[in-house]
CSV table of C-alpha atoms and ligand atoms in Angstrom, one decimal:
chain,number,residue,atom,x,y,z
L,77,MET,CA,36.7,16.9,1.6
L,78,SER,CA,39.2,18.6,4.0
L,79,ASN,CA,41.2,19.8,0.9
L,80,CYS,CA,38.0,21.4,-0.4
L,81,ALA,CA,37.3,22.9,3.0
L,82,VAL,CA,40.8,24.5,3.1
L,83,SER,CA,40.4,26.0,-0.4
L,84,LEU,CA,37.0,27.3,0.5
L,85,LYS,CA,38.5,29.1,3.4
L,86,ILE,CA,41.3,30.6,1.3
L,87,LEU,CA,38.8,31.6,-1.3
L,88,ARG,CA,36.7,33.3,1.3
L,89,LEU,CA,39.8,35.1,2.7
L,90,LEU,CA,40.9,36.3,-0.7
L,91,LEU,CA,37.5,37.6,-1.6
L,92,THR,CA,37.3,39.4,1.7
L,93,ILE,CA,40.6,41.0,1.2
L,94,ALA,CA,39.7,42.0,-2.4
L,95,MET,CA,36.6,43.7,-1.2
L,96,GLY,CA,38.5,45.8,1.3
L,97,GLY,CA,37.7,43.5,4.2
L,98,ARG,CA,33.9,43.5,3.7
L,99,VAL,CA,32.4,40.1,3.3
L,100,VAL,CA,30.3,40.4,0.2
L,101,VAL,CA,29.9,36.8,-1.0
L,102,GLU,CA,27.4,34.9,1.0
L,103,PHE,CA,28.4,31.3,1.3
L,104,PHE,CA,25.5,28.9,1.1
L,105,ARG,CA,25.7,27.0,4.3
L,106,ILE,CA,22.9,25.1,6.1
L,107,ASP,CA,22.8,25.3,9.9
L,108,PRO,CA,20.8,22.4,11.3
L,109,TRP,CA,20.9,24.1,14.7
L,110,GLY,CA,19.9,27.6,13.6
L,111,ALA,CA,16.6,29.3,13.9
L,112,SER,CA,16.4,30.5,10.3
L,113,PHE,CA,16.8,28.7,7.0
L,114,VAL,CA,17.2,29.6,3.4
L,115,LYS,CA,14.1,28.3,1.7
L,116,ASP,CA,15.6,28.2,-1.7
L,117,TYR,CA,15.0,24.5,-2.4
L,118,GLU,CA,16.1,24.8,-6.1
L,119,ARG,CA,19.4,26.2,-5.1
L,120,LEU,CA,19.8,23.6,-2.3
L,121,MET,CA,19.2,20.8,-4.9
L,122,ARG,CA,21.6,22.4,-7.4
L,123,GLU,CA,24.5,23.1,-5.0
L,124,PHE,CA,24.3,20.0,-2.9
L,125,GLY,CA,23.2,17.4,-5.4
L,126,ILE,CA,19.8,16.5,-4.0
L,127,GLN,CA,17.7,14.8,-6.7
L,128,PRO,CA,14.1,16.0,-7.4
L,129,LEU,CA,11.4,13.6,-6.4
L,130,THR,CA,10.0,13.1,-9.9
L,131,SER,CA,6.6,11.8,-10.9
L,132,GLU,CA,8.2,8.7,-12.2
L,133,ILE,CA,9.5,7.9,-8.7
L,134,ILE,CA,6.2,8.8,-7.1
L,135,LYS,CA,4.4,6.4,-9.4
L,136,ARG,CA,6.5,3.6,-8.1
L,137,LEU,CA,5.5,4.3,-4.5
L,138,PRO,CA,2.5,2.3,-3.2
L,139,SER,CA,-0.3,4.8,-2.2
L,140,PRO,CA,1.9,7.8,-2.0
L,141,HIS,CA,1.6,9.7,1.2
L,142,ARG,CA,-0.2,13.1,1.3
L,143,LEU,CA,3.1,14.9,1.9
L,144,ILE,CA,4.6,13.2,-1.1
L,145,ARG,CA,1.6,13.7,-3.4
L,146,ARG,CA,1.5,17.4,-2.7
L,147,GLY,CA,5.2,18.1,-3.2
L,148,PHE,CA,6.1,18.8,0.4
L,149,VAL,CA,8.6,16.0,0.2
L,150,PHE,CA,10.6,17.4,-2.7
L,151,GLY,CA,13.9,15.6,-3.0
L,152,HIS,CA,15.9,12.6,-2.3
L,153,ARG,CA,19.3,10.9,-2.4
L,154,ASP,CA,19.4,7.3,-3.7
L,155,LEU,CA,15.7,6.6,-3.0
L,156,GLU,CA,16.1,4.2,-6.0
L,157,VAL,CA,18.0,1.8,-3.6
L,158,ILE,CA,15.1,1.7,-1.2
L,159,LEU,CA,12.5,1.3,-4.0
L,160,ARG,CA,14.4,-1.7,-5.3
L,161,ALA,CA,14.5,-3.2,-1.8
L,162,VAL,CA,10.7,-2.7,-1.5
L,163,GLU,CA,10.0,-4.1,-4.9
L,164,GLY,CA,12.4,-7.1,-4.5
L,165,GLY,CA,11.2,-8.0,-1.0
L,166,GLU,CA,14.6,-7.4,0.6
L,167,ASN,CA,15.5,-6.1,4.0
L,168,TYR,CA,15.9,-2.3,4.5
L,169,ALA,CA,16.0,0.1,7.4
L,170,VAL,CA,14.3,3.4,8.0
L,171,ILE,CA,15.8,5.5,10.7
L,172,THR,CA,14.7,8.7,12.3
L,173,GLY,CA,15.7,10.6,15.4
L,174,ILE,CA,14.2,13.3,17.6
L,175,LYS,CA,15.9,15.8,19.7
L,176,PRO,CA,13.7,15.6,22.8
L,177,SER,CA,13.5,19.3,23.7
L,178,GLY,CA,9.7,19.5,23.9
L,179,GLU,CA,6.4,18.1,22.8
L,180,TYR,CA,5.8,17.1,19.2
L,181,HIS,CA,4.6,20.0,17.0
L,182,LEU,CA,3.5,20.0,13.4
L,183,GLY,CA,7.1,20.1,12.1
L,184,ALA,CA,8.1,16.9,13.9
L,185,LYS,CA,4.8,15.3,12.8
L,186,ILE,CA,6.0,15.6,9.1
L,187,THR,CA,9.1,13.5,9.8
L,188,ALA,CA,7.1,11.1,11.9
L,189,GLU,CA,4.6,10.5,9.2
L,190,GLU,CA,7.3,9.9,6.6
L,191,PHE,CA,9.0,7.5,8.9
L,192,ILE,CA,5.8,5.5,9.4
L,193,TYR,CA,4.9,5.6,5.7
L,194,PHE,CA,8.3,4.2,4.5
L,195,LEU,CA,8.2,1.6,7.2
L,196,SER,CA,4.8,0.4,6.1
L,197,LEU,CA,5.8,-0.3,2.5
L,198,SER,CA,7.2,-3.8,3.2
L,199,PRO,CA,7.1,-6.5,5.9
L,200,LYS,CA,10.9,-6.5,5.5
L,201,ALA,CA,11.3,-3.0,6.7
L,202,ARG,CA,12.9,-2.3,10.2
L,203,GLY,CA,12.6,1.0,12.0
L,204,PHE,CA,15.1,2.7,14.2
L,205,PHE,CA,14.2,5.5,16.5
L,206,ALA,CA,17.0,7.5,18.0
L,207,ILE,CA,16.3,9.6,21.0
L,208,ALA,CA,18.9,12.3,20.6
L,209,ASP,CA,19.4,13.1,24.2
L,210,LEU,CA,23.1,13.9,23.7
L,211,GLU,CA,22.2,16.4,21.0
L,212,ALA,CA,19.4,17.9,23.1
L,213,TYR,CA,22.0,18.4,25.9
L,214,ALA,CA,24.6,19.9,23.5
L,215,ASP,CA,22.2,22.2,21.8
L,216,ASN,CA,19.5,23.0,24.4
L,217,LYS,CA,21.1,21.9,27.7
L,218,VAL,CA,18.2,19.5,28.3
L,219,PRO,CA,19.4,17.2,31.2
L,220,LEU,CA,19.6,13.6,30.1
L,221,SER,CA,17.0,12.5,32.7
L,222,LYS,CA,14.5,15.1,31.5
L,223,SER,CA,15.1,13.8,27.9
L,224,LYS,CA,13.7,10.4,28.8
L,225,GLU,CA,10.5,11.9,30.0
L,226,ILE,CA,10.0,14.1,27.0
L,227,ALA,CA,10.9,11.2,24.7
L,228,LEU,CA,8.3,9.0,26.2
L,229,SER,CA,5.6,11.6,25.3
L,230,ASN,CA,7.2,11.9,21.7
L,231,LEU,CA,7.0,8.1,21.4
L,232,MET,CA,3.4,8.1,22.4
L,233,ASP,CA,2.7,10.6,19.5
L,234,LEU,CA,4.6,8.4,17.1
L,235,LEU,CA,2.6,5.3,18.1
L,236,ALA,CA,-0.7,7.2,18.0
L,237,LEU,CA,0.2,8.4,14.5
L,238,GLY,CA,0.4,4.7,13.4
L,239,LEU,CA,3.9,3.5,14.1
L,240,ASP,CA,4.0,-0.3,14.2
L,241,PRO,CA,5.7,-1.0,17.6
L,242,LYS,CA,6.7,-4.5,16.4
L,243,LYS,CA,8.9,-3.1,13.7
L,244,VAL,CA,10.9,-0.6,15.6
L,245,TYR,CA,14.1,-0.4,17.8
L,246,VAL,CA,14.1,2.5,20.2
L,247,TYR,CA,17.2,3.8,22.0
L,248,ARG,CA,18.7,6.8,23.7
L,249,GLN,CA,22.0,8.0,22.2
L,250,SER,CA,23.6,8.3,25.7
L,251,GLN,CA,22.9,4.6,26.3
L,252,GLU,CA,23.8,3.1,22.9
L,253,ILE,CA,27.4,2.0,23.1
L,254,SER,CA,27.5,0.9,19.4
L,255,VAL,CA,26.5,4.4,18.3
L,256,LEU,CA,29.0,6.1,20.6
L,257,ARG,CA,31.8,3.8,19.5
L,258,MET,CA,31.1,4.5,15.9
L,259,ALA,CA,31.1,8.3,16.6
L,260,PHE,CA,34.6,7.8,18.0
L,261,LEU,CA,35.8,5.7,15.1
L,262,PHE,CA,34.5,8.2,12.6
L,263,SER,CA,36.2,11.1,14.4
L,264,ARG,CA,39.6,9.7,13.1
L,265,ALA,CA,38.5,10.7,9.5
L,266,VAL,CA,37.1,14.2,10.3
L,267,THR,CA,39.1,17.4,10.7
L,268,TYR,CA,38.1,20.7,12.3
L,269,ASN,CA,38.3,22.3,8.8
L,270,THR,CA,35.7,19.9,7.4
L,271,LEU,CA,33.3,20.5,10.2
L,272,GLU,CA,33.8,24.3,10.2
L,273,ALA,CA,33.2,24.4,6.4
L,274,MET,CA,30.0,22.4,6.8
L,275,TYR,CA,28.5,23.8,10.0
L,276,GLY,CA,30.3,27.1,10.7
L,277,ASP,CA,32.2,27.7,14.0
L,278,LYS,CA,30.2,25.8,16.6
L,279,PRO,CA,30.8,24.4,20.1
L,280,PHE,CA,32.5,21.1,20.0
L,281,GLY,CA,29.4,19.4,21.5
L,282,LEU,CA,27.5,20.1,18.3
L,283,TYR,CA,30.2,18.8,16.1
L,284,PHE,CA,30.3,15.7,18.3
L,285,SER,CA,26.5,15.4,18.0
L,286,ALA,CA,26.9,15.4,14.2
L,287,LEU,CA,29.2,12.4,14.5
L,288,VAL,CA,26.8,10.7,16.9
L,289,GLN,CA,24.1,11.2,14.4
L,290,ALA,CA,26.2,9.6,11.7
L,291,GLY,CA,26.5,6.7,14.2
L,292,ASP,CA,22.6,6.7,14.5
L,293,ILE,CA,22.2,6.5,10.8
L,294,LEU,CA,24.6,3.7,10.3
L,295,LEU,CA,23.6,1.6,13.3
L,296,PRO,CA,21.1,-0.5,11.3
L,297,GLN,CA,24.0,-1.7,9.2
L,298,LEU,CA,26.1,-3.2,12.0
L,299,PRO,CA,26.3,-7.0,12.4
L,300,GLU,CA,24.2,-6.8,15.6
L,301,HIS,CA,21.3,-5.5,13.4
L,302,GLY,CA,21.8,-7.9,10.5
L,303,GLY,CA,24.6,-6.2,8.7
L,304,PRO,CA,24.7,-3.8,5.7
L,305,LYS,CA,21.4,-3.0,4.1
L,306,PRO,CA,19.7,-0.1,2.3
L,307,THR,CA,18.9,2.5,4.9
L,308,LEU,CA,16.5,5.5,4.5
L,309,VAL,CA,16.6,8.7,6.5
L,310,PRO,CA,13.6,10.9,6.0
L,311,VAL,CA,14.6,14.5,7.0
L,312,GLY,CA,13.8,18.1,6.8
L,313,ALA,CA,16.0,20.0,4.4
L,314,ASP,CA,17.9,21.6,7.3
L,315,GLN,CA,19.4,18.2,8.1
L,316,ASP,CA,21.2,17.8,4.8
L,317,PRO,CA,24.7,18.6,6.2
L,318,HIS,CA,24.3,15.6,8.5
L,319,ILE,CA,23.3,13.4,5.6
L,320,ARG,CA,26.3,14.5,3.5
L,321,LEU,CA,28.7,14.0,6.4
L,322,THR,CA,27.2,10.5,7.0
L,323,ARG,CA,27.4,9.5,3.4
L,324,ASP,CA,31.0,10.7,3.2
L,325,LEU,CA,31.8,8.6,6.3
L,326,ALA,CA,30.0,5.6,5.0
L,327,ARG,CA,32.2,5.8,1.9
L,328,LYS,CA,35.4,6.1,3.9
L,329,TYR,CA,34.5,3.2,6.2
L,330,ARG,CA,33.0,1.0,3.5
L,331,GLU,CA,35.9,-1.3,3.5
L,332,GLU,CA,35.8,-1.8,7.2
L,333,PHE,CA,32.0,-2.2,7.7
L,334,GLY,CA,30.6,-2.9,4.2
L,335,PHE,CA,28.3,0.1,4.5
L,336,ILE,CA,25.7,0.9,1.8
L,337,LEU,CA,25.5,4.7,1.5
L,338,PRO,CA,22.3,5.8,3.3
L,339,SER,CA,19.5,7.2,1.2
L,340,ALA,CA,17.5,10.2,2.3
L,341,THR,CA,14.2,12.0,1.5
L,342,TYR,CA,13.9,15.7,2.0
L,343,HIS,CA,10.8,17.7,3.0
L,344,LYS,CA,10.2,21.4,3.0
L,345,LEU,CA,10.3,23.1,6.4
L,346,ILE,CA,7.1,24.3,7.8
L,347,ARG,CA,6.5,28.0,8.7
L,348,ASP,CA,5.2,28.9,12.1
L,349,LEU,CA,1.6,30.2,12.3
L,350,ALA,CA,2.8,33.8,12.1
L,351,GLY,CA,4.1,32.9,8.7
L,352,ARG,CA,7.8,33.0,9.8
L,353,GLU,CA,10.4,30.6,8.5
L,354,LYS,CA,11.2,27.4,10.2
L,355,MET,CA,8.9,26.3,12.9
L,356,SER,CA,10.8,26.4,16.1
L,357,LYS,CA,10.1,24.8,19.5
L,358,ARG,CA,11.0,28.2,21.1
L,359,ASN,CA,7.9,30.2,20.3
L,360,PRO,CA,4.9,28.2,21.7
L,361,MET,CA,2.1,30.4,20.4
L,362,GLY,CA,3.2,30.1,16.8
L,363,ASN,CA,3.3,26.3,17.0
L,364,LEU,CA,0.6,23.7,17.2
L,365,TYR,CA,1.6,20.9,19.5
L,366,LEU,CA,0.0,17.5,19.2
L,367,THR,CA,-0.8,17.6,22.9
L,368,ASP,CA,-2.5,21.0,22.8
L,369,SER,CA,-6.1,21.3,24.0
L,370,PRO,CA,-8.7,22.1,21.3
L,371,GLU,CA,-9.3,25.5,23.0
L,372,LEU,CA,-5.6,26.5,22.8
L,373,ALA,CA,-5.3,25.2,19.3
L,374,CYS,CA,-8.3,27.3,18.2
L,375,LYS,CA,-6.8,30.4,19.8
L,376,LYS,CA,-3.6,29.8,17.8
L,377,ILE,CA,-5.6,29.3,14.6
L,378,ALA,CA,-7.6,32.5,15.2
L,379,ALA,CA,-4.3,34.4,15.4
L,380,ALA,CA,-2.7,32.6,12.4
L,381,TYR,CA,-1.3,34.5,9.4
L,382,THR,CA,-3.6,34.3,6.4
L,383,GLY,CA,-3.8,35.3,2.8
L,384,GLY,CA,-7.0,37.3,3.5
L,385,ARG,CA,-7.6,40.9,2.3
L,386,ALA,CA,-7.8,44.1,4.3
L,387,THR,CA,-11.6,44.2,4.3
L,388,ALA,CA,-14.4,41.7,3.8
L,389,GLU,CA,-15.6,43.6,0.8
L,390,ASP,CA,-12.1,43.3,-0.9
L,391,GLN,CA,-12.0,39.6,-0.1
L,392,ARG,CA,-15.4,39.0,-1.7
L,393,ARG,CA,-14.3,40.9,-4.8
L,394,LEU,CA,-10.7,39.8,-5.1
L,395,GLY,CA,-10.6,36.5,-3.3
L,396,GLY,CA,-8.0,35.3,-0.8
L,397,VAL,CA,-4.5,34.2,-1.5
L,398,PRO,CA,-4.3,30.6,-0.2
L,399,GLU,CA,-0.7,30.2,-1.4
L,400,VAL,CA,0.6,32.5,1.3
L,401,CYS,CA,-1.9,31.5,4.0
L,402,THR,CA,-0.6,29.4,6.9
L,403,VAL,CA,-4.1,28.1,7.5
L,404,PHE,CA,-4.3,26.8,3.9
L,405,VAL,CA,-0.7,25.6,3.4
L,406,GLU,CA,0.6,24.6,6.9
L,407,LEU,CA,-2.7,23.4,8.4
L,408,LEU,CA,-4.9,22.1,5.7
L,409,SER,CA,-2.5,21.0,2.9
L,410,MET,CA,0.3,19.7,5.0
L,411,HIS,CA,-1.7,18.2,7.8
L,412,PHE,CA,-5.4,18.2,8.2
L,413,VAL,CA,-7.1,17.5,4.9
L,414,GLU,CA,-6.4,14.0,3.6
L,415,ASP,CA,-8.8,14.2,0.6
L,416,ASP,CA,-7.2,15.9,-2.4
L,417,ARG,CA,-10.6,16.8,-3.9
L,418,LEU,CA,-11.8,18.5,-0.7
L,419,LEU,CA,-8.5,20.5,-0.6
L,420,LYS,CA,-9.0,21.6,-4.1
L,421,GLU,CA,-12.6,22.8,-3.4
L,422,TRP,CA,-11.3,24.7,-0.4
L,423,TYR,CA,-8.7,26.4,-2.5
L,424,HIS,CA,-11.3,27.4,-5.0
L,425,GLU,CA,-13.6,28.8,-2.3
L,426,CYS,CA,-10.8,30.9,-0.9
L,427,ARG,CA,-9.6,32.1,-4.3
L,428,THR,CA,-13.0,33.2,-5.5
L,429,GLY,CA,-13.9,35.0,-2.3
L,430,SER,CA,-16.9,32.8,-1.5
L,431,ILE,CA,-15.4,32.2,2.0
L,432,LEU,CA,-14.0,34.7,4.4
L,433,CYS,CA,-11.1,34.0,6.8
L,434,GLY,CA,-13.3,34.1,10.0
L,435,GLU,CA,-15.6,31.4,8.7
L,436,CYS,CA,-12.7,29.5,7.2
L,437,LYS,CA,-10.9,29.5,10.5
L,438,ALA,CA,-13.9,28.4,12.4
L,439,ARG,CA,-14.1,25.3,10.1
L,440,VAL,CA,-10.5,24.6,10.5
L,441,CYS,CA,-10.8,24.9,14.3
L,442,GLU,CA,-13.5,22.3,14.2
L,443,ILE,CA,-11.4,19.9,12.1
L,444,VAL,CA,-8.3,20.4,14.2
L,445,SER,CA,-10.1,20.0,17.5
L,446,LYS,CA,-11.6,16.7,16.4
L,447,TRP,CA,-8.2,15.5,15.3
L,448,LEU,CA,-6.5,16.5,18.6
L,449,MET,CA,-9.2,14.8,20.7
L,450,ASP,CA,-8.9,11.7,18.6
L,451,HIS,CA,-5.1,11.8,18.9
L,452,ARG,CA,-5.3,12.2,22.7
L,453,ARG,CA,-7.4,9.1,22.9
L,454,LYS,CA,-4.9,7.1,20.8
L,455,ARG,CA,-2.0,8.4,22.9
L,456,ARG,CA,-3.7,7.0,26.1
L,457,LYS,CA,-4.1,3.6,24.5
L,458,VAL,CA,-0.4,3.3,23.5
L,459,ALA,CA,1.1,4.6,26.8
L,460,ASP,CA,2.2,1.2,28.1
L,461,ILE,CA,3.8,0.2,24.8
L,462,ALA,CA,5.7,3.4,24.7
L,463,LEU,CA,7.0,2.8,28.2
L,464,LYS,CA,8.1,-0.7,27.3
L,465,LEU,CA,9.9,0.5,24.2
L,466,ILE,CA,11.8,3.2,26.0
L,467,GLU,CA,12.9,0.8,28.7
L,468,GLU,CA,13.6,-2.3,26.6
L,469,GLY,CA,14.2,-1.0,23.1
L,470,THR,CA,11.9,-3.6,21.4
L,471,LEU,CA,8.6,-5.4,22.2
L,472,SER,CA,10.1,-8.8,21.8
H,652,LIG,N1,19.4,16.0,14.5
H,652,LIG,C1,18.0,15.6,14.5
H,652,LIG,C2,17.1,16.8,14.9
H,652,LIG,O1,17.5,17.8,15.2
H,652,LIG,C3,17.7,14.5,15.4
H,652,LIG,C4,18.4,13.2,15.0
H,652,LIG,C5,19.4,12.5,15.8
H,652,LIG,C6,18.3,12.4,13.9
H,652,LIG,N2,19.8,11.4,15.2
H,652,LIG,C7,19.1,11.3,14.0
H,652,LIG,C8,17.5,12.5,12.7
H,652,LIG,C9,19.2,10.3,13.1
H,652,LIG,C10,17.6,11.5,11.8
H,652,LIG,C11,18.4,10.4,11.9
H,652,LIG,O2,15.9,16.6,15.0
H,653,SF4,FE1,-6.6,31.4,4.4
H,653,SF4,FE2,-9.0,30.5,4.7
H,653,SF4,FE3,-8.5,33.1,4.6
H,653,SF4,FE4,-8.3,31.7,2.4
H,653,SF4,S1,-10.2,32.1,3.5
H,653,SF4,S2,-6.8,33.2,3.1
H,653,SF4,S3,-7.6,29.8,3.2
H,653,SF4,S4,-7.8,31.7,6.2
């Protein structure tokens, strides 16, 4: 890997010199900490060897999740290994982490739902929830004490979304010595060149966060958690460099620890409500937060980017374009309509111009408001459990 990194660097240099010093070849690199993301999922799969989530695999999944059925979860690595564990009744782990830099928004909800879904497939599944307070500090300068507070709210969201608290181990990176020790052990096998080639030139804290995340992902396989076992990490496509790094480390430390290479599923990144790439926690009006009041949510929906036409008359004649509409894609398809038939009808209504955006948004506002109120009620119910999990790691 480090050899490859060096030759990449030389190639880049030669090309730059050949072109009179202008950099003309754009290297395809994913920045998990960046605000923008290349949404070329085909190319991502081609260049980095992510496997497509085929209909054969989906058929083997018990009641496939909405996000899987509709193609938002588009790829995987070694999901086969997890399927075999589910089908054979063997132990496996599902791990996710959250950088506690703010309240949960619709993007984080995708990962949360995938996490809950894969955990629900078998009584033998164990969940691990890493609160990435070190990464939040390295990337967003969030003080560690503040992280705990934010993480508590995030955990309430997870539980309200249906996480089984009896199946999960919760920890903060800064408090988990096994994870920190592993990050250190891994650092022996990683050079600056490797990291620079994967992530670009970054502060050392971010590189270190990547090693800590590798520690997170392999924690379930340590003796204290029952030893090597299939491990699944559901992630957004922007997290793939971390997955590749971790799999590479799992391979290098296989002899020492007996690691099984972690599996991953990949979902597409959600746009913000202005239709811009990668929903970021940094522009609050473009994001729907799970803790928003219905009034605020409806204001955001009213301002959301649609596939509507310039005039009502045009729209009645030509129909809307649901494919580009954030209301249809991000809100209805990804999150708020469970029933596939209803979604299809909605699509048809939009496409044929029998519904206009104003009326459509009013309906969506109603659905989302109801969901948020319901979610708020559930959050209140799980507050004590969330607190206990943050303090003690498990319920037992
Ligand atoms: N880097 C992830 C993010 O930005 C958070 C994270 C930390 C994580 N540790 C993890 C995700 C382990 C999956 C598995 O949100
Ligand atoms: Fe989007 Fe609804 Fe307008 Fe269609 S009618 S473009 S789905 S807001």
